[in-house]
Amino acid sequence: MLIIPAIDLKDGHCVRLKQGVMEDATVFSKEPSEMATHWLSQGARRLHLVDLNGAFAGKPRNEAAICEIVRAINNQIPIQLGGGIRDLDTIERYLDNGITYIIIGTAAIKIPGFLQDACNAFPGQIMVGLDAKDGKVAVDGWSKITGHDVVDLARKFEGYGVEAVIYTDIGRDGMLSGINAKATVELARELTIPIIASGGITNIDDVHILCEIESEGIIGAITGRAIYEGSLDFKEAQILADKLSKSTGIS
């Protein structure tokens, strides 16, 4: 089980939002590249970056900060990136600049054929982000709830060849209210591709819960506010996840 630190970028800074509200942002670092190397030093084996401005604007807005993070990490661990990615040229540029995985969210729903084209053009490097509330998918930086059922869309996108699904319960994201294990497992059971869970991780108890459901196909969990505010010790969490995974024969 990978515990994956999130670095959410707004105006070049590392921030965290509550339920995706841009006006409710807490700045945790004005030097995101330093934050990235901090998590690397704590044992992170992957980083999760989000261009928040880009997610709302529909095009990259924090590319300079992203490139600084890539240079700081220097290919030591994979980096996955989402937010404002709406065309193949942007994907190609980010991959050429050192990003490992591209996460497509809103564009997978709003631009017909784009996700499938991306999977065909960049096999093994495209993930889809499905952000949901009460089982319905949200788009445009979570500002709009659609009528699309998350399970139905996940099955469709699996057929396109996405590498993994990043599933976020936006009702819990940034609220430190615990993960929605039930919804995450229900989605994972409908798919053969891996799930990366996101939203609501609060403390070490959530790591125990995640490891208990790892066998359902949940390979990792993204954490943000909890590791920045201190309710979860990241290093301790990854060590525990490794220990529990080893004890169950999952790695």
PDB file of C-alpha atoms in Angstrom:
ATOM      1  CA  MET A   1       0.000   0.000   0.000  1.00  0.00           C
ATOM      2  CA  LEU A   2       1.441   3.323  -1.103  1.00  0.00           C
ATOM      3  CA  ILE A   3       0.758   6.328   1.091  1.00  0.00           C
ATOM      4  CA  ILE A   4       1.031   9.190  -1.379  1.00  0.00           C
ATOM      5  CA  PRO A   5       1.616  12.784  -0.228  1.00  0.00           C
ATOM      6  CA  ALA A   6      -0.433  15.379  -2.080  1.00  0.00           C
ATOM      7  CA  ILE A   7       0.999  18.697  -3.175  1.00  0.00           C
ATOM      8  CA  ASP A   8      -1.859  20.902  -4.290  1.00  0.00           C
ATOM      9  CA  LEU A   9      -0.707  24.014  -6.122  1.00  0.00           C
ATOM     10  CA  LYS A  10      -2.461  27.364  -6.052  1.00  0.00           C
ATOM     11  CA  ASP A  11      -0.707  30.515  -7.253  1.00  0.00           C
ATOM     12  CA  GLY A  12       2.629  28.684  -7.047  1.00  0.00           C
ATOM     13  CA  HIS A  13       2.160  27.693  -3.403  1.00  0.00           C
ATOM     14  CA  CYS A  14       1.468  24.363  -1.710  1.00  0.00           C
ATOM     15  CA  VAL A  15      -2.030  24.582  -0.244  1.00  0.00           C
ATOM     16  CA  ARG A  16      -4.927  22.448   0.931  1.00  0.00           C
ATOM     17  CA  LEU A  17      -8.581  23.102   0.275  1.00  0.00           C
ATOM     18  CA  LYS A  18     -11.673  21.998   2.138  1.00  0.00           C
ATOM     19  CA  GLN A  19     -14.094  20.174  -0.189  1.00  0.00           C
ATOM     20  CA  GLY A  20     -12.484  21.802  -3.211  1.00  0.00           C
ATOM     21  CA  VAL A  21     -13.408  25.387  -2.312  1.00  0.00           C
ATOM     22  CA  MET A  22     -10.683  27.662  -3.732  1.00  0.00           C
ATOM     23  CA  GLU A  23     -11.527  30.474  -1.322  1.00  0.00           C
ATOM     24  CA  ASP A  24     -10.963  28.111   1.612  1.00  0.00           C
ATOM     25  CA  ALA A  25      -7.270  27.442   1.025  1.00  0.00           C
ATOM     26  CA  THR A  26      -4.608  27.007   3.677  1.00  0.00           C
ATOM     27  CA  VAL A  27      -1.050  27.729   2.519  1.00  0.00           C
ATOM     28  CA  PHE A  28       1.401  25.166   3.891  1.00  0.00           C
ATOM     29  CA  SER A  29       4.467  26.138   1.886  1.00  0.00           C
ATOM     30  CA  LYS A  30       5.507  28.865  -0.516  1.00  0.00           C
ATOM     31  CA  GLU A  31       8.246  26.536  -1.856  1.00  0.00           C
ATOM     32  CA  PRO A  32       6.502  23.408  -3.195  1.00  0.00           C
ATOM     33  CA  SER A  33       9.772  21.884  -4.428  1.00  0.00           C
ATOM     34  CA  GLU A  34      11.120  21.931  -0.875  1.00  0.00           C
ATOM     35  CA  MET A  35       7.938  20.252   0.306  1.00  0.00           C
ATOM     36  CA  ALA A  36       8.402  17.585  -2.356  1.00  0.00           C
ATOM     37  CA  THR A  37      11.947  16.796  -1.233  1.00  0.00           C
ATOM     38  CA  HIS A  38      10.757  16.738   2.378  1.00  0.00           C
ATOM     39  CA  TRP A  39       8.255  13.965   1.599  1.00  0.00           C
ATOM     40  CA  LEU A  40      10.920  12.130  -0.381  1.00  0.00           C
ATOM     41  CA  SER A  41      13.219  12.244   2.648  1.00  0.00           C
ATOM     42  CA  GLN A  42      10.374  10.856   4.777  1.00  0.00           C
ATOM     43  CA  GLY A  43      10.086   7.778   2.602  1.00  0.00           C
ATOM     44  CA  ALA A  44       7.528   8.744  -0.040  1.00  0.00           C
ATOM     45  CA  ARG A  45       7.574   6.431  -3.053  1.00  0.00           C
ATOM     46  CA  ARG A  46       5.247   8.552  -5.172  1.00  0.00           C
ATOM     47  CA  LEU A  47       3.958  12.135  -5.219  1.00  0.00           C
ATOM     48  CA  HIS A  48       0.530  13.405  -6.214  1.00  0.00           C
ATOM     49  CA  LEU A  49       0.448  16.909  -7.716  1.00  0.00           C
ATOM     50  CA  VAL A  50      -2.647  18.943  -8.540  1.00  0.00           C
ATOM     51  CA  ASP A  51      -2.721  22.225 -10.436  1.00  0.00           C
ATOM     52  CA  LEU A  52      -5.734  23.720  -8.667  1.00  0.00           C
ATOM     53  CA  ASN A  53      -5.775  26.921 -10.715  1.00  0.00           C
ATOM     54  CA  GLY A  54      -5.534  24.773 -13.810  1.00  0.00           C
ATOM     55  CA  ALA A  55      -8.461  22.618 -12.757  1.00  0.00           C
ATOM     56  CA  PHE A  56     -10.694  25.685 -12.673  1.00  0.00           C
ATOM     57  CA  ALA A  57      -9.175  27.431 -15.697  1.00  0.00           C
ATOM     58  CA  GLY A  58      -9.085  24.347 -17.912  1.00  0.00           C
ATOM     59  CA  LYS A  59      -5.421  24.822 -18.771  1.00  0.00           C
ATOM     60  CA  PRO A  60      -2.085  24.696 -16.905  1.00  0.00           C
ATOM     61  CA  ARG A  61      -1.511  27.513 -14.421  1.00  0.00           C
ATOM     62  CA  ASN A  62       1.275  26.229 -12.160  1.00  0.00           C
ATOM     63  CA  GLU A  63       3.634  24.719 -14.704  1.00  0.00           C
ATOM     64  CA  ALA A  64       6.699  26.545 -13.385  1.00  0.00           C
ATOM     65  CA  ALA A  65       6.192  25.170  -9.862  1.00  0.00           C
ATOM     66  CA  ILE A  66       5.545  21.697 -11.274  1.00  0.00           C
ATOM     67  CA  CYS A  67       8.786  21.775 -13.254  1.00  0.00           C
ATOM     68  CA  GLU A  68      10.682  22.876 -10.135  1.00  0.00           C
ATOM     69  CA  ILE A  69       9.301  19.878  -8.248  1.00  0.00           C
ATOM     70  CA  VAL A  70      10.289  17.523 -11.062  1.00  0.00           C
ATOM     71  CA  ARG A  71      13.826  18.907 -11.055  1.00  0.00           C
ATOM     72  CA  ALA A  72      14.058  18.607  -7.270  1.00  0.00           C
ATOM     73  CA  ILE A  73      12.869  14.992  -7.280  1.00  0.00           C
ATOM     74  CA  ASN A  74      15.203  14.156 -10.198  1.00  0.00           C
ATOM     75  CA  ASN A  75      13.483  10.904 -11.222  1.00  0.00           C
ATOM     76  CA  GLN A  76      13.938   9.320  -7.793  1.00  0.00           C
ATOM     77  CA  ILE A  77      10.234   8.455  -7.468  1.00  0.00           C
ATOM     78  CA  PRO A  78       7.218   8.628  -9.809  1.00  0.00           C
ATOM     79  CA  ILE A  79       5.103  11.788  -9.913  1.00  0.00           C
ATOM     80  CA  GLN A  80       1.451  11.813 -10.923  1.00  0.00           C
ATOM     81  CA  LEU A  81      -0.191  15.072 -11.988  1.00  0.00           C
ATOM     82  CA  GLY A  82      -3.699  16.331 -12.606  1.00  0.00           C
ATOM     83  CA  GLY A  83      -5.501  19.624 -13.050  1.00  0.00           C
ATOM     84  CA  GLY A  84      -6.315  21.533 -16.222  1.00  0.00           C
ATOM     85  CA  ILE A  85      -5.070  18.907 -18.658  1.00  0.00           C
ATOM     86  CA  ARG A  86      -7.350  19.080 -21.691  1.00  0.00           C
ATOM     87  CA  ASP A  87      -5.265  18.180 -24.764  1.00  0.00           C
ATOM     88  CA  LEU A  88      -2.641  15.718 -25.976  1.00  0.00           C
ATOM     89  CA  ASP A  89       0.013  18.403 -26.447  1.00  0.00           C
ATOM     90  CA  THR A  90      -0.154  19.290 -22.746  1.00  0.00           C
ATOM     91  CA  ILE A  91       0.159  15.628 -21.797  1.00  0.00           C
ATOM     92  CA  GLU A  92       3.174  15.175 -24.064  1.00  0.00           C
ATOM     93  CA  ARG A  93       4.871  18.282 -22.687  1.00  0.00           C
ATOM     94  CA  TYR A  94       4.410  17.194 -19.066  1.00  0.00           C
ATOM     95  CA  LEU A  95       5.647  13.664 -19.787  1.00  0.00           C
ATOM     96  CA  ASP A  96       8.664  15.031 -21.654  1.00  0.00           C
ATOM     97  CA  ASN A  97       9.383  17.251 -18.650  1.00  0.00           C
ATOM     98  CA  GLY A  98       9.517  14.282 -16.287  1.00  0.00           C
ATOM     99  CA  ILE A  99       5.996  13.623 -15.015  1.00  0.00           C
ATOM    100  CA  THR A 100       5.342   9.866 -14.802  1.00  0.00           C
ATOM    101  CA  TYR A 101       1.544   9.665 -14.838  1.00  0.00           C
ATOM    102  CA  ILE A 102      -1.071  12.092 -16.107  1.00  0.00           C
ATOM    103  CA  ILE A 103      -4.448  12.239 -14.375  1.00  0.00           C
ATOM    104  CA  ILE A 104      -7.409  13.236 -16.514  1.00  0.00           C
ATOM    105  CA  GLY A 105     -10.564  14.232 -14.691  1.00  0.00           C
ATOM    106  CA  THR A 106     -13.054  16.739 -16.051  1.00  0.00           C
ATOM    107  CA  ALA A 107     -11.861  16.335 -19.643  1.00  0.00           C
ATOM    108  CA  ALA A 108     -12.594  12.602 -19.534  1.00  0.00           C
ATOM    109  CA  ILE A 109     -16.265  13.472 -19.205  1.00  0.00           C
ATOM    110  CA  LYS A 110     -16.601  16.751 -21.067  1.00  0.00           C
ATOM    111  CA  ILE A 111     -14.411  16.121 -24.127  1.00  0.00           C
ATOM    112  CA  PRO A 112     -15.677  13.056 -26.024  1.00  0.00           C
ATOM    113  CA  GLY A 113     -12.898  10.750 -27.139  1.00  0.00           C
ATOM    114  CA  PHE A 114     -10.107  12.609 -25.330  1.00  0.00           C
ATOM    115  CA  LEU A 115      -9.410  10.032 -22.635  1.00  0.00           C
ATOM    116  CA  GLN A 116      -9.406   7.187 -25.126  1.00  0.00           C
ATOM    117  CA  ASP A 117      -7.082   9.106 -27.444  1.00  0.00           C
ATOM    118  CA  ALA A 118      -4.753   9.830 -24.502  1.00  0.00           C
ATOM    119  CA  CYS A 119      -4.655   6.150 -23.478  1.00  0.00           C
ATOM    120  CA  ASN A 120      -3.849   5.153 -27.055  1.00  0.00           C
ATOM    121  CA  ALA A 121      -1.145   7.813 -27.439  1.00  0.00           C
ATOM    122  CA  PHE A 122       0.498   7.311 -24.040  1.00  0.00           C
ATOM    123  CA  PRO A 123      -0.182   3.728 -22.907  1.00  0.00           C
ATOM    124  CA  GLY A 124       0.552   2.966 -19.273  1.00  0.00           C
ATOM    125  CA  GLN A 125       0.824   6.632 -18.310  1.00  0.00           C
ATOM    126  CA  ILE A 126      -2.798   7.801 -18.130  1.00  0.00           C
ATOM    127  CA  MET A 127      -4.922   7.642 -15.008  1.00  0.00           C
ATOM    128  CA  VAL A 128      -8.463   8.889 -14.620  1.00  0.00           C
ATOM    129  CA  GLY A 129      -9.596  10.918 -11.641  1.00  0.00           C
ATOM    130  CA  LEU A 130     -13.172  10.308 -10.566  1.00  0.00           C
ATOM    131  CA  ASP A 131     -14.300  12.725  -7.903  1.00  0.00           C
ATOM    132  CA  ALA A 132     -17.705  11.873  -6.530  1.00  0.00           C
ATOM    133  CA  LYS A 133     -20.299  12.911  -4.002  1.00  0.00           C
ATOM    134  CA  ASP A 134     -23.088  10.503  -3.113  1.00  0.00           C
ATOM    135  CA  GLY A 135     -22.044   8.296  -6.017  1.00  0.00           C
ATOM    136  CA  LYS A 136     -22.254  11.042  -8.655  1.00  0.00           C
ATOM    137  CA  VAL A 137     -19.219  12.425 -10.458  1.00  0.00           C
ATOM    138  CA  ALA A 138     -18.128  16.050 -10.011  1.00  0.00           C
ATOM    139  CA  VAL A 139     -16.301  18.139 -12.625  1.00  0.00           C
ATOM    140  CA  ASP A 140     -14.679  21.564 -13.045  1.00  0.00           C
ATOM    141  CA  GLY A 141     -12.701  21.507  -9.825  1.00  0.00           C
ATOM    142  CA  TRP A 142     -15.652  19.920  -8.011  1.00  0.00           C
ATOM    143  CA  SER A 143     -17.805  22.978  -8.685  1.00  0.00           C
ATOM    144  CA  LYS A 144     -20.431  20.965 -10.612  1.00  0.00           C
ATOM    145  CA  ILE A 145     -22.067  17.645  -9.746  1.00  0.00           C
ATOM    146  CA  THR A 146     -23.088  15.672 -12.842  1.00  0.00           C
ATOM    147  CA  GLY A 147     -25.682  12.951 -13.238  1.00  0.00           C
ATOM    148  CA  HIS A 148     -23.028  10.399 -14.133  1.00  0.00           C
ATOM    149  CA  ASP A 149     -22.747   7.352 -11.883  1.00  0.00           C
ATOM    150  CA  VAL A 150     -19.161   6.797 -10.744  1.00  0.00           C
ATOM    151  CA  VAL A 151     -19.243   3.013 -11.201  1.00  0.00           C
ATOM    152  CA  ASP A 152     -20.637   3.222 -14.736  1.00  0.00           C
ATOM    153  CA  LEU A 153     -17.994   5.723 -15.803  1.00  0.00           C
ATOM    154  CA  ALA A 154     -15.181   3.770 -14.179  1.00  0.00           C
ATOM    155  CA  ARG A 155     -16.143   0.640 -16.097  1.00  0.00           C
ATOM    156  CA  LYS A 156     -16.265   2.612 -19.352  1.00  0.00           C
ATOM    157  CA  PHE A 157     -12.859   4.188 -18.752  1.00  0.00           C
ATOM    158  CA  GLU A 158     -11.338   0.853 -17.780  1.00  0.00           C
ATOM    159  CA  GLY A 159     -12.192  -0.290 -21.277  1.00  0.00           C
ATOM    160  CA  TYR A 160     -10.183   2.600 -22.700  1.00  0.00           C
ATOM    161  CA  GLY A 161      -7.013   1.304 -21.040  1.00  0.00           C
ATOM    162  CA  VAL A 162      -6.456   3.687 -18.114  1.00  0.00           C
ATOM    163  CA  GLU A 163      -3.665   2.644 -15.782  1.00  0.00           C
ATOM    164  CA  ALA A 164      -5.651   3.279 -12.584  1.00  0.00           C
ATOM    165  CA  VAL A 165      -8.622   5.136 -11.138  1.00  0.00           C
ATOM    166  CA  ILE A 166      -8.060   7.793  -8.507  1.00  0.00           C
ATOM    167  CA  TYR A 167     -11.269   7.905  -6.518  1.00  0.00           C
ATOM    168  CA  THR A 168     -11.961  10.917  -4.337  1.00  0.00           C
ATOM    169  CA  ASP A 169     -14.888  11.265  -1.981  1.00  0.00           C
ATOM    170  CA  ILE A 170     -15.228  15.037  -2.158  1.00  0.00           C
ATOM    171  CA  GLY A 171     -17.588  15.121   0.777  1.00  0.00           C
ATOM    172  CA  ARG A 172     -14.655  14.077   2.954  1.00  0.00           C
ATOM    173  CA  ASP A 173     -11.643  15.622   1.212  1.00  0.00           C
ATOM    174  CA  GLY A 174      -9.792  18.044   3.445  1.00  0.00           C
ATOM    175  CA  MET A 175     -12.291  17.525   6.265  1.00  0.00           C
ATOM    176  CA  LEU A 176     -10.257  15.009   8.324  1.00  0.00           C
ATOM    177  CA  SER A 177     -13.415  12.927   8.721  1.00  0.00           C
ATOM    178  CA  GLY A 178     -12.054   9.487   7.865  1.00  0.00           C
ATOM    179  CA  ILE A 179     -12.035   7.625   4.563  1.00  0.00           C
ATOM    180  CA  ASN A 180     -15.135   6.290   2.844  1.00  0.00           C
ATOM    181  CA  ALA A 181     -13.946   2.680   2.796  1.00  0.00           C
ATOM    182  CA  LYS A 182     -17.349   1.280   1.821  1.00  0.00           C
ATOM    183  CA  ALA A 183     -17.675   3.353  -1.367  1.00  0.00           C
ATOM    184  CA  THR A 184     -14.034   2.750  -2.288  1.00  0.00           C
ATOM    185  CA  VAL A 185     -14.380  -1.021  -1.955  1.00  0.00           C
ATOM    186  CA  GLU A 186     -17.651  -1.042  -3.883  1.00  0.00           C
ATOM    187  CA  LEU A 187     -15.944   0.717  -6.790  1.00  0.00           C
ATOM    188  CA  ALA A 188     -12.827  -1.472  -6.646  1.00  0.00           C
ATOM    189  CA  ARG A 189     -14.916  -4.643  -6.814  1.00  0.00           C
ATOM    190  CA  GLU A 190     -16.420  -3.500 -10.108  1.00  0.00           C
ATOM    191  CA  LEU A 191     -13.012  -3.078 -11.774  1.00  0.00           C
ATOM    192  CA  THR A 192      -9.900  -5.085 -12.590  1.00  0.00           C
ATOM    193  CA  ILE A 193      -7.575  -2.057 -12.711  1.00  0.00           C
ATOM    194  CA  PRO A 194      -6.132  -0.602  -9.490  1.00  0.00           C
ATOM    195  CA  ILE A 195      -7.818   2.047  -7.346  1.00  0.00           C
ATOM    196  CA  ILE A 196      -5.977   4.829  -5.549  1.00  0.00           C
ATOM    197  CA  ALA A 197      -8.117   6.169  -2.721  1.00  0.00           C
ATOM    198  CA  SER A 198      -8.323   9.832  -1.821  1.00  0.00           C
ATOM    199  CA  GLY A 199     -10.273  12.017   0.556  1.00  0.00           C
ATOM    200  CA  GLY A 200     -10.666  12.033   4.302  1.00  0.00           C
ATOM    201  CA  ILE A 201      -7.557  10.247   5.603  1.00  0.00           C
ATOM    202  CA  THR A 202      -7.203  11.489   9.156  1.00  0.00           C
ATOM    203  CA  ASN A 203      -4.890   9.354  11.255  1.00  0.00           C
ATOM    204  CA  ILE A 204      -3.125   6.027  11.615  1.00  0.00           C
ATOM    205  CA  ASP A 205      -6.451   4.224  12.094  1.00  0.00           C
ATOM    206  CA  ASP A 206      -7.321   5.050   8.482  1.00  0.00           C
ATOM    207  CA  VAL A 207      -4.081   3.411   7.363  1.00  0.00           C
ATOM    208  CA  HIS A 208      -5.158   0.225   9.158  1.00  0.00           C
ATOM    209  CA  ILE A 209      -8.537   0.402   7.400  1.00  0.00           C
ATOM    210  CA  LEU A 210      -6.924   0.947   4.011  1.00  0.00           C
ATOM    211  CA  CYS A 211      -4.584  -1.997   4.438  1.00  0.00           C
ATOM    212  CA  GLU A 212      -7.526  -4.208   5.401  1.00  0.00           C
ATOM    213  CA  ILE A 213      -9.159  -3.469   2.024  1.00  0.00           C
ATOM    214  CA  GLU A 214      -5.953  -3.474  -0.034  1.00  0.00           C
ATOM    215  CA  SER A 215      -6.700  -6.954  -1.369  1.00  0.00           C
ATOM    216  CA  GLU A 216      -9.773  -5.558  -3.131  1.00  0.00           C
ATOM    217  CA  GLY A 217      -7.439  -3.830  -5.591  1.00  0.00           C
ATOM    218  CA  ILE A 218      -6.658  -0.619  -3.733  1.00  0.00           C
ATOM    219  CA  ILE A 219      -2.944   0.012  -4.271  1.00  0.00           C
ATOM    220  CA  GLY A 220      -2.520   3.388  -2.627  1.00  0.00           C
ATOM    221  CA  ALA A 221      -4.031   6.307  -0.800  1.00  0.00           C
ATOM    222  CA  ILE A 222      -3.449  10.022  -1.263  1.00  0.00           C
ATOM    223  CA  THR A 223      -3.157  12.128   1.853  1.00  0.00           C
ATOM    224  CA  GLY A 224      -2.924  15.874   2.253  1.00  0.00           C
ATOM    225  CA  ARG A 225      -4.266  17.913   5.145  1.00  0.00           C
ATOM    226  CA  ALA A 226      -3.627  15.168   7.703  1.00  0.00           C
ATOM    227  CA  ILE A 227       0.134  15.042   7.048  1.00  0.00           C
ATOM    228  CA  TYR A 228       0.404  18.835   6.850  1.00  0.00           C
ATOM    229  CA  GLU A 229      -1.492  19.503  10.059  1.00  0.00           C
ATOM    230  CA  GLY A 230       0.077  16.595  11.921  1.00  0.00           C
ATOM    231  CA  SER A 231      -2.833  14.264  12.676  1.00  0.00           C
ATOM    232  CA  LEU A 232      -0.985  11.657  10.588  1.00  0.00           C
ATOM    233  CA  ASP A 233       2.756  11.097  10.683  1.00  0.00           C
ATOM    234  CA  PHE A 234       3.589  10.290   7.067  1.00  0.00           C
ATOM    235  CA  LYS A 235       6.755   8.298   7.737  1.00  0.00           C
ATOM    236  CA  GLU A 236       5.027   6.229  10.403  1.00  0.00           C
ATOM    237  CA  ALA A 237       2.065   5.663   8.075  1.00  0.00           C
ATOM    238  CA  GLN A 238       4.167   4.297   5.210  1.00  0.00           C
ATOM    239  CA  ILE A 239       6.194   2.057   7.524  1.00  0.00           C
ATOM    240  CA  LEU A 240       2.965   0.649   8.980  1.00  0.00           C
ATOM    241  CA  ALA A 241       1.457   0.149   5.517  1.00  0.00           C
ATOM    242  CA  ASP A 242       4.546  -1.761   4.417  1.00  0.00           C
ATOM    243  CA  LYS A 243       4.439  -3.915   7.523  1.00  0.00           C
ATOM    244  CA  LEU A 244       0.756  -4.740   7.147  1.00  0.00           C
ATOM    245  CA  SER A 245       1.091  -5.422   3.435  1.00  0.00           C
ATOM    246  CA  LYS A 246       4.012  -7.779   4.070  1.00  0.00           C
ATOM    247  CA  SER A 247       2.075  -9.636   6.759  1.00  0.00           C
ATOM    248  CA  THR A 248      -0.789 -10.303   4.352  1.00  0.00           C
ATOM    249  CA  GLY A 249       1.488 -11.179   1.447  1.00  0.00           C
ATOM    250  CA  ILE A 250       0.515  -8.068  -0.535  1.00  0.00           C
ATOM    251  CA  SER A 251       3.232  -5.782  -1.801  1.00  0.00           C
TER     252      SER A 251
END
